[in-house]
XYZ file of C-alpha atoms in Angstrom:
295
model
C -18.466 14.159 32.620
C -15.675 11.554 32.769
C -12.966 11.316 30.253
C -11.634 7.778 29.869
C -8.375 7.128 27.980
C -7.635 3.704 26.647
C -4.052 3.381 25.378
C -2.626 1.246 22.682
C 0.778 -0.497 22.124
C 4.219 0.183 23.598
C 3.101 1.796 26.849
C 4.774 -0.770 29.215
C 7.405 1.811 30.302
C 4.744 4.404 31.387
C 2.572 4.426 34.483
C -1.134 4.897 34.350
C -0.706 8.255 35.799
C 1.845 9.305 33.175
C -0.495 8.190 30.429
C -3.436 10.108 31.863
C -1.404 13.242 32.412
C 0.203 13.083 28.943
C -3.207 12.674 27.186
C -4.791 15.371 29.274
C -1.940 17.798 28.671
C -2.462 17.292 24.952
C -6.104 17.986 25.178
C -5.497 21.128 27.269
C -2.925 22.421 24.761
C -5.527 21.804 22.026
C -8.079 23.827 23.880
C -5.655 26.527 24.687
C -4.704 26.920 21.083
C -8.534 27.296 20.304
C -9.025 29.729 23.064
C -11.384 27.268 24.884
C -11.816 26.429 28.521
C -14.550 24.129 29.694
C -16.932 25.562 32.174
C -18.670 22.203 32.997
C -16.837 20.000 35.459
C -14.986 16.908 34.128
C -12.546 14.322 35.392
C -9.878 12.192 33.598
C -8.804 8.610 34.117
C -6.854 6.070 32.068
C -7.106 2.336 31.804
C -3.924 0.417 31.982
C -3.167 -2.989 30.399
C 0.327 -2.316 29.020
C 1.991 -4.807 31.416
C -0.335 -7.615 30.323
C 0.218 -6.951 26.653
C 4.003 -6.635 26.967
C 4.352 -9.844 28.880
C 2.246 -11.730 26.355
C 4.254 -10.381 23.397
C 7.737 -10.795 24.745
C 8.321 -14.003 22.780
C 8.142 -16.325 25.687
C 4.705 -16.063 27.264
C 2.439 -15.551 24.256
C 0.113 -18.559 23.686
C -0.097 -17.645 20.001
C 3.738 -18.081 19.725
C 3.240 -21.853 20.003
C 1.266 -21.891 16.845
C -0.648 -25.041 16.086
C -2.460 -23.743 13.062
C -5.729 -22.870 14.856
C -8.074 -20.110 13.739
C -6.713 -17.488 16.167
C -3.117 -17.865 15.046
C -4.327 -17.744 11.470
C -5.867 -14.388 12.185
C -2.613 -13.088 13.542
C -0.595 -14.307 10.532
C -3.199 -12.757 8.191
C -2.852 -9.484 10.064
C 0.925 -9.458 9.386
C 0.178 -10.357 5.764
C -1.991 -7.373 5.244
C 0.653 -4.874 6.565
C 3.388 -6.588 4.606
C 1.469 -6.343 1.333
C 0.487 -2.745 2.051
C 4.130 -1.885 2.360
C 5.111 -3.758 -0.814
C 7.388 -6.130 1.079
C 8.456 -9.130 -0.953
C 8.683 -12.689 0.260
C 12.493 -12.521 -0.370
C 12.848 -9.375 1.719
C 10.803 -10.808 4.582
C 12.733 -14.109 4.525
C 16.088 -12.271 4.739
C 14.791 -10.182 7.625
C 13.523 -13.302 9.412
C 16.884 -15.022 9.135
C 18.497 -11.793 10.356
C 16.240 -12.025 13.455
C 17.784 -15.422 14.222
C 15.142 -17.682 12.780
C 16.299 -21.048 11.537
C 16.389 -20.888 7.703
C 14.655 -24.226 7.618
C 11.636 -22.691 9.521
C 11.725 -19.593 7.271
C 11.441 -21.907 4.175
C 8.100 -23.207 5.537
C 6.616 -19.906 4.551
C 6.257 -16.265 5.737
C 4.686 -15.830 8.163
C 4.760 -19.235 9.697
C 1.891 -19.654 12.316
C 4.291 -21.112 14.980
C 6.444 -18.020 14.898
C 4.047 -15.047 14.898
C 6.204 -12.737 17.113
C 9.426 -13.517 15.415
C 7.923 -12.769 11.946
C 6.345 -9.521 13.379
C 9.798 -8.478 14.459
C 11.196 -9.359 10.997
C 8.521 -7.215 9.372
C 9.176 -4.376 11.704
C 12.834 -4.605 10.648
C 12.151 -4.398 6.875
C 9.325 -1.793 6.813
C 11.612 1.231 7.306
C 13.533 0.236 4.076
C 10.170 0.708 2.391
C 9.668 4.183 3.797
C 6.955 2.825 6.182
C 7.532 3.836 9.851
C 5.277 2.009 12.135
C 4.929 2.613 15.817
C 7.333 0.530 17.767
C 6.038 -2.869 18.851
C 2.684 -2.370 17.048
C 2.890 -5.415 14.830
C 4.066 -7.723 17.652
C 1.643 -6.608 20.297
C -1.397 -6.231 17.870
C -0.711 -9.672 16.371
C -0.640 -11.323 19.775
C -3.857 -9.549 20.745
C -5.591 -10.631 17.617
C -4.364 -14.133 17.844
C -4.976 -14.883 21.520
C -8.730 -14.513 22.505
C -7.867 -15.464 26.075
C -5.441 -12.526 26.272
C -8.034 -10.142 24.642
C -10.640 -11.246 27.156
C -8.251 -10.669 30.034
C -7.476 -7.167 28.692
C -11.260 -6.503 28.336
C -11.873 -7.571 31.989
C -8.955 -5.435 33.246
C -10.095 -2.329 31.392
C -13.737 -2.818 32.389
C -12.965 -3.145 36.187
C -10.571 -0.121 36.022
C -12.643 2.558 34.240
C -16.260 1.250 33.604
C -17.383 -1.022 36.434
C -19.369 0.901 39.102
C -18.333 4.160 37.487
C -20.772 6.939 36.577
C -21.801 8.231 33.238
C -21.946 10.203 30.983
C -18.445 9.289 29.785
C -16.271 10.321 26.807
C -14.239 7.390 25.672
C -10.900 7.955 23.684
C -9.042 5.055 22.349
C -5.717 5.286 20.592
C -4.107 2.655 18.308
C -4.883 -0.880 19.495
C -6.731 0.844 22.439
C -9.418 1.852 19.980
C -9.993 -1.818 19.112
C -10.078 -2.701 22.848
C -12.575 0.155 23.473
C -14.907 -0.477 20.615
C -15.203 -4.153 21.502
C -16.301 -3.159 24.971
C -18.727 -0.349 24.006
C -20.392 -2.493 21.367
C -21.009 -5.246 23.783
C -24.615 -5.743 24.734
C -23.656 -5.431 28.380
C -22.832 -1.722 27.706
C -26.178 -0.996 25.987
C -27.513 0.846 29.049
C -24.497 3.176 29.326
C -24.165 6.774 28.115
C -21.225 7.666 25.966
C -21.918 11.133 24.276
C -18.675 10.876 22.348
C -16.394 8.048 21.345
C -13.062 9.153 19.898
C -10.773 6.827 18.025
C -7.384 8.097 16.880
C -4.575 6.310 14.935
C -6.977 3.315 14.771
C -6.534 0.207 12.748
C -10.292 -0.455 12.830
C -10.429 0.650 9.164
C -8.349 -2.372 8.249
C -10.737 -5.092 7.001
C -9.059 -8.066 8.620
C -10.069 -6.789 12.179
C -13.680 -7.384 11.409
C -13.657 -11.119 12.470
C -12.761 -10.148 15.994
C -15.352 -7.294 16.318
C -18.902 -7.605 17.450
C -21.352 -8.045 14.594
C -23.313 -4.881 14.290
C -25.361 -3.563 11.406
C -25.594 -0.066 12.766
C -23.738 2.303 15.173
C -24.323 0.994 18.669
C -26.614 3.893 19.761
C -27.104 3.713 22.567
C -24.657 3.754 24.215
C -22.593 5.786 21.609
C -24.175 9.002 20.650
C -21.409 10.223 18.284
C -18.220 8.512 17.039
C -15.324 10.484 15.476
C -12.186 8.893 14.000
C -9.064 11.029 13.728
C -6.393 9.709 11.386
C -3.257 10.981 9.825
C -3.383 9.755 6.273
C 0.310 8.680 6.405
C -0.069 6.924 9.842
C 0.799 3.398 8.714
C -1.011 1.878 11.646
C -4.270 3.013 9.974
C -3.110 2.019 6.453
C -4.594 5.329 5.442
C -8.091 3.805 5.808
C -11.226 5.364 7.300
C -13.594 3.256 9.406
C -16.391 2.324 7.008
C -19.201 -0.174 6.503
C -16.754 -2.487 4.729
C -14.443 -2.696 7.690
C -16.888 -2.421 10.623
C -20.370 -3.190 9.285
C -21.999 0.178 9.305
C -21.627 3.867 8.457
C -21.923 6.996 10.617
C -18.475 7.536 11.824
C -17.182 11.076 11.418
C -13.770 10.824 9.605
C -11.324 13.532 10.531
C -8.137 13.736 8.582
C -7.203 17.400 9.241
C -4.823 16.582 12.233
C -1.524 17.955 13.334
C 1.255 16.181 11.520
C 4.153 15.166 13.644
C 6.523 14.107 10.900
C 8.818 12.350 13.445
C 5.946 10.235 14.540
C 2.657 10.077 12.567
C 1.112 7.909 15.308
C 1.792 10.430 18.064
C -0.969 10.605 20.607
C -0.115 14.232 21.530
C -0.487 15.366 17.934
C -3.742 13.602 17.610
C -5.399 14.915 20.821
C -4.231 18.494 20.340
C -5.550 18.676 16.810
C -8.157 21.429 16.596
C -11.140 19.340 15.375
C -10.517 16.577 17.836
C -9.921 18.930 20.862
C -13.051 20.913 19.950
C -15.229 17.860 19.684
C -14.134 16.715 23.137
C -14.658 20.242 24.460
C -18.150 20.513 23.049
C -19.177 17.114 24.445
C -18.185 18.273 27.874
C -19.962 21.562 27.558
C -23.132 20.040 26.177
C -23.405 17.567 29.053
C -26.278 17.823 31.495
């Protein structure tokens, strides 16, 4: 059995080895707490696209930053709108934060968020959210908005992840995606090119896939892609703002059948913490059982 880890946002300061070891350590701790130790063999590897995502969202290289009012940048601005409204941020508050970020007041007057300034307005929203008691993972809005708004970037990330952990690699495979990585992972696993693969367990944690506005960029499926996914569990902390507290349902993704797990370890300092998610008993046990039930 292979374990494949697909990271999310803000991992550009970590190496692929550090990500793999950190995630595996969290799982091992979860198993230890449960008194479990896999008897079946398994290996662990991580995909790595953090450098690509960071370069695209630094405010200089991102195609979506140039705006132009196309459909893609419209999705990025709608994404920011959804999170802004969920936090109860007013237009006035966001305008003030945008000016504080150094945007020209004349640009701000054109509307929030303005399609030509997606990254700058994401930074402005990140600035004001803590004043609303909403602590979101660092860089989530910026990096997620760029990913959503730039299909060329998303395709590059998909190719990178595929070549690293799927191409010419054996199955069965347990795939675990955190944060934006859950979106990257699902888009791959639901692609027709993966229909012949074997994924006994797909784990999403801290996932924004329950947020309706992601649906336009997802494969159109009327049922759980089975095969290749035999079982899908989604772990979410109800106060992890990245998830907006939402389960992944038919409304957001097009079908039912995803096991929703909200009984997770609560790291109050970081509700989006990968270590807390992976060491949570129900998630750790599900991964353990998938390994032990493998042929």
